[in-house]
Coordinates of C-alpha atoms in Angstrom, one line a residue:
M1 CA -0.3 0.0 -0.4
E2 CA 1.6 3.2 -1.6
D3 CA -0.6 5.2 0.6
F4 CA -1.6 4.2 3.9
I5 CA -2.0 7.4 5.2
Q6 CA -4.9 7.7 3.6
H7 CA -6.2 4.9 4.1
N8 CA -6.0 5.0 7.8
Q9 CA -7.5 8.1 8.4
K10 CA -10.4 7.0 6.5
A11 CA -9.8 4.3 9.4
W12 CA -10.3 6.2 12.3
D13 CA -12.9 8.1 10.7
S14 CA -14.7 5.0 11.1
Q15 CA -13.9 4.2 14.2
A16 CA -14.8 7.7 15.2
K17 CA -18.1 7.5 14.5
A18 CA -18.5 4.4 16.2
N19 CA -17.4 6.2 19.1
V20 CA -14.6 3.5 20.5
P21 CA -12.6 4.0 23.5
W22 CA -10.4 6.0 22.7
S23 CA -13.4 8.1 20.5
Q24 CA -15.5 8.8 23.6
P25 CA -14.9 12.6 24.4
V26 CA -14.6 13.8 28.6
S27 CA -17.8 14.7 30.2
S28 CA -18.6 18.5 31.0
E29 CA -18.9 17.3 35.1
Q30 CA -14.7 15.9 34.7
I31 CA -13.5 19.5 33.5
E32 CA -14.9 21.2 35.5
K33 CA -13.3 19.3 38.4
A34 CA -10.4 19.5 36.2
K35 CA -11.0 23.0 36.6
K36 CA -11.1 23.1 39.8
G37 CA -7.5 20.7 39.7
E38 CA -9.3 17.0 40.0
W39 CA -8.3 15.1 37.0
E40 CA -7.4 11.9 35.7
L41 CA -5.8 12.1 32.1
Y42 CA -4.8 8.5 30.4
I43 CA -2.8 7.7 27.9
L44 CA -2.7 3.9 29.2
P45 CA -5.7 2.1 30.5
T46 CA -4.5 3.4 34.3
S47 CA -4.5 6.8 34.8
L48 CA -0.7 8.8 34.3
D49 CA 0.6 9.6 37.3
K50 CA 0.4 13.8 37.6
T51 CA 3.8 14.5 38.5
W52 CA 4.6 13.7 34.6
I53 CA 2.6 16.8 34.1
G54 CA 3.9 18.9 37.5
A55 CA 2.7 22.0 36.6
I56 CA 1.0 22.5 33.6
E57 CA -1.7 26.5 34.0
G58 CA 0.3 28.9 31.2
K59 CA 2.8 25.3 29.1
R60 CA 2.1 25.3 25.7
V61 CA 1.5 22.0 24.6
L62 CA 1.2 19.4 21.6
C63 CA -1.0 16.7 21.8
L64 CA -0.5 14.7 19.4
A65 CA -2.0 12.4 16.9
S66 CA -4.2 12.5 20.9
A67 CA -8.1 14.4 18.9
G68 CA -10.8 12.7 20.7
G69 CA -11.5 14.4 23.5
Q70 CA -9.8 12.9 26.7
Q71 CA -6.5 14.2 26.2
G72 CA -6.6 18.2 25.4
P73 CA -9.5 19.3 26.8
I74 CA -8.3 17.8 30.4
L75 CA -5.2 19.6 30.0
A76 CA -6.7 23.6 27.8
A77 CA -9.2 23.0 31.7
L78 CA -5.4 23.0 33.6
G79 CA -5.1 26.1 32.4
A80 CA -2.4 25.1 29.4
E81 CA -2.3 26.4 25.9
V82 CA -3.1 23.1 23.8
V83 CA -3.0 22.2 20.1
V84 CA -4.1 18.7 19.2
Y85 CA -3.0 17.5 16.1
D86 CA -4.8 13.9 14.5
L87 CA -5.2 12.3 11.2
S88 CA -8.9 12.0 11.2
A89 CA -11.0 15.3 11.0
E90 CA -13.6 12.9 12.9
Q91 CA -11.1 12.7 15.8
L92 CA -10.4 15.7 16.3
Q93 CA -14.4 17.3 15.5
K94 CA -15.1 14.9 19.4
D95 CA -11.9 18.0 21.0
Q96 CA -14.1 20.9 19.2
M97 CA -17.2 19.4 20.4
V98 CA -16.4 19.6 24.1
A99 CA -14.2 23.1 23.6
D100 CA -17.8 24.4 22.5
R101 CA -19.9 22.5 25.0
D102 CA -17.3 23.7 27.8
Q103 CA -16.0 26.5 27.0
L104 CA -11.9 25.4 26.3
T105 CA -9.6 27.1 23.8
L106 CA -8.3 24.7 21.8
T107 CA -6.2 25.0 18.5
I108 CA -7.0 21.7 15.6
E109 CA -5.5 21.3 13.1
Q110 CA -5.4 18.0 11.7
G111 CA -1.9 16.5 9.6
D112 CA -0.3 13.4 9.6
M113 CA 1.9 12.5 12.9
S114 CA 5.7 12.5 10.9
D115 CA 5.4 15.7 9.7
L116 CA 4.9 18.5 12.5
S117 CA 6.7 21.2 9.8
R118 CA 3.8 23.3 10.8
F119 CA 5.6 24.0 14.1
E120 CA 8.1 26.4 14.8
E121 CA 11.3 24.7 16.4
Q122 CA 11.1 25.3 20.3
S123 CA 7.8 25.8 20.2
F124 CA 6.7 23.4 22.8
D125 CA 7.0 23.1 26.3
L126 CA 5.4 20.1 26.2
I127 CA 3.8 16.9 24.0
V128 CA 1.1 14.6 25.1
H129 CA 2.0 10.9 22.7
P130 CA -0.6 8.7 23.5
I131 CA -1.0 5.3 21.5
S132 CA -0.4 6.3 18.1
N133 CA 2.4 5.3 16.1
L134 CA 2.3 2.1 15.2
Y135 CA -0.2 3.7 12.8
V136 CA 3.2 5.1 11.0
S137 CA 5.7 3.4 9.4
D138 CA 8.7 4.9 10.5
V139 CA 8.4 6.4 14.7
N140 CA 12.2 7.9 14.5
L141 CA 11.1 10.3 12.5
V142 CA 7.7 11.4 14.7
W143 CA 10.9 11.3 18.0
K144 CA 13.1 13.5 15.8
E145 CA 9.7 15.8 15.6
C146 CA 8.8 15.5 18.8
S147 CA 12.2 17.0 19.8
R148 CA 12.7 19.9 17.2
V149 CA 9.4 21.6 18.4
L150 CA 10.3 20.9 22.2
K151 CA 11.8 23.9 24.1
K152 CA 14.8 23.1 25.9
G153 CA 13.5 20.9 29.2
G154 CA 10.5 20.2 27.3
I155 CA 8.8 17.1 28.2
L156 CA 7.4 14.2 26.0
I157 CA 5.4 11.5 27.5
S158 CA 4.1 8.6 25.4
S159 CA 2.5 5.4 25.1
F160 CA 2.6 2.5 22.9
Y161 CA 2.2 -1.2 22.6
N162 CA 4.5 -4.1 23.8
P163 CA 6.2 -5.0 20.3
V164 CA 5.5 -7.9 21.3
V165 CA 2.1 -8.2 21.2
F166 CA 2.9 -9.0 16.7
V167 CA 4.4 -11.7 17.1
E168 CA 1.8 -14.4 17.5
D169 CA -0.4 -16.0 14.8
R170 CA -4.7 -15.1 15.5
K171 CA -5.5 -17.7 14.0
S172 CA -8.6 -18.4 16.5
M173 CA -8.0 -21.6 16.4
Y174 CA -4.7 -20.7 18.9
K175 CA -6.3 -18.7 20.5
E176 CA -9.3 -21.4 22.0
Q177 CA -6.6 -23.8 23.1
G178 CA -4.9 -21.2 24.8
L179 CA -1.5 -21.1 23.1
I180 CA 1.6 -18.4 21.7
Q181 CA 2.4 -19.1 17.9
P182 CA 5.6 -17.4 16.7
R183 CA 4.5 -16.3 13.5
F184 CA 6.4 -12.6 12.7
K185 CA 9.6 -11.0 13.4
I186 CA 9.7 -7.5 15.0
P187 CA 9.7 -5.0 13.3
Y188 CA 6.0 -5.8 12.2
A189 CA 3.9 -4.1 9.0
D190 CA 0.7 -5.2 8.2
V191 CA 1.6 -4.1 4.2
T192 CA 5.3 -6.2 4.3
D193 CA 4.3 -9.3 6.3
L194 CA 0.2 -10.3 5.7
T195 CA -0.3 -11.9 3.2
K196 CA -1.9 -10.4 -0.1
E197 CA -5.2 -11.8 0.5
E198 CA -5.2 -10.9 4.6
L199 CA -4.3 -7.2 4.2
Q200 CA -7.0 -7.2 1.3
Q201 CA -9.4 -8.8 3.4
K202 CA -7.9 -6.1 6.7
I203 CA -8.2 -3.3 4.3
D204 CA -11.9 -4.4 3.3
K205 CA -13.0 -4.1 6.6
G206 CA -11.6 -0.6 7.3
E207 CA -9.5 -1.5 9.7
A208 CA -6.6 0.9 9.9
V209 CA -3.4 -0.6 8.8
V210 CA -0.3 -1.3 11.4
F211 CA 3.2 -0.9 12.2
G212 CA 4.8 -2.7 14.9
H213 CA 7.5 -1.3 15.7
S214 CA 11.2 -3.1 17.9
L215 CA 11.6 -1.4 20.9
K216 CA 15.3 0.3 19.7
D217 CA 13.2 2.4 17.4
L218 CA 10.3 3.1 20.3
I219 CA 13.1 3.4 23.2
G220 CA 16.1 3.6 22.0
G221 CA 15.1 6.0 18.7
Q222 CA 14.2 8.5 21.3
T223 CA 17.0 8.8 22.6
K224 CA 18.7 9.0 19.5
A225 CA 16.5 11.8 18.8
G226 CA 17.7 14.2 22.0
L227 CA 15.5 13.0 24.1
A228 CA 16.2 11.2 27.3
I229 CA 14.0 9.1 29.0
V230 CA 13.6 9.5 32.6
D231 CA 10.3 7.6 34.0
Y232 CA 8.3 4.1 33.0
E233 CA 5.6 2.3 33.0
E234 CA 3.8 -0.6 32.2
A235 CA -0.3 -1.5 32.2
W236 CA -2.3 -4.5 31.6
Q237 CA -4.7 -4.2 28.9
P238 CA -8.2 -4.7 30.7
N239 CA -9.9 -6.4 27.9
P240 CA -7.5 -9.1 26.5
R241 CA -7.7 -9.5 22.6
F242 CA -4.5 -11.9 22.5
V243 CA -3.3 -14.3 24.4
I244 CA -0.3 -12.7 24.9
D245 CA -2.4 -10.4 26.8
A246 CA -2.6 -12.8 29.5
Y247 CA 0.7 -12.8 30.3
I248 CA 3.0 -10.0 30.2
P249 CA 1.8 -6.0 30.4
T250 CA 1.5 -4.9 27.2
F251 CA 0.7 -1.1 27.6
I252 CA 3.7 1.1 27.6
A253 CA 5.0 4.3 28.4
T254 CA 7.5 7.4 29.1
L255 CA 8.0 9.9 30.0
A256 CA 11.7 11.8 28.3
I257 CA 12.8 15.1 28.6
K258 CA 14.7 16.9 25.8
L259 CA 18.4 17.5 26.8
N260 CA 19.6 20.4 24.6

């Protein structure tokens, strides 16, 4: 697939319309509590350690590939100057709806997470990047762009899947037997590792094309981009989809600081 980005945009537009979990906006009650300093922020199934955010009022924040009406509105309610940047227009509409409903100021921008060229260097204090980089082929481009637009000492909070979730054969027969049958190597890509028939079936279903990046790229890529990882978190999949989900926390989050 040469234009998987366009395909993924349409796939996420459809998911947003279907109101999947990452497309369910926060409530007015949650916004009002956030304005009073009572808040939770989710980039994992578990809530974020509040010390990762710190004093946020007045800070310029980029919510990267983070639309859906969840992180951006909470951060805006806490007093941050927030830009929500996402590929999906329908996902972005969720944030606009919350902003209109609860009288929040949000800047809405549509685009590819790998290309932040519209933003100046060192223009953000914080980037919040919840699980989404499995939808781009080269995660290192994302880290480089994050480093470029972060101020010195700025923070990148990101989450992603442990790449082990991409290894097993997902045939129902193995899942029914509770077996993990390795099939794919990491890095993984739907566009090269699935058969033509399997890929076409996924496209016909309107499912997004995904990439299973290596830990070398997911974690090492951040350090190569000039970001120092200073904290790390994991979480279990609350609704296991694959056999491996029952044996290891498959969600990862990192807190990184731009050094120079």
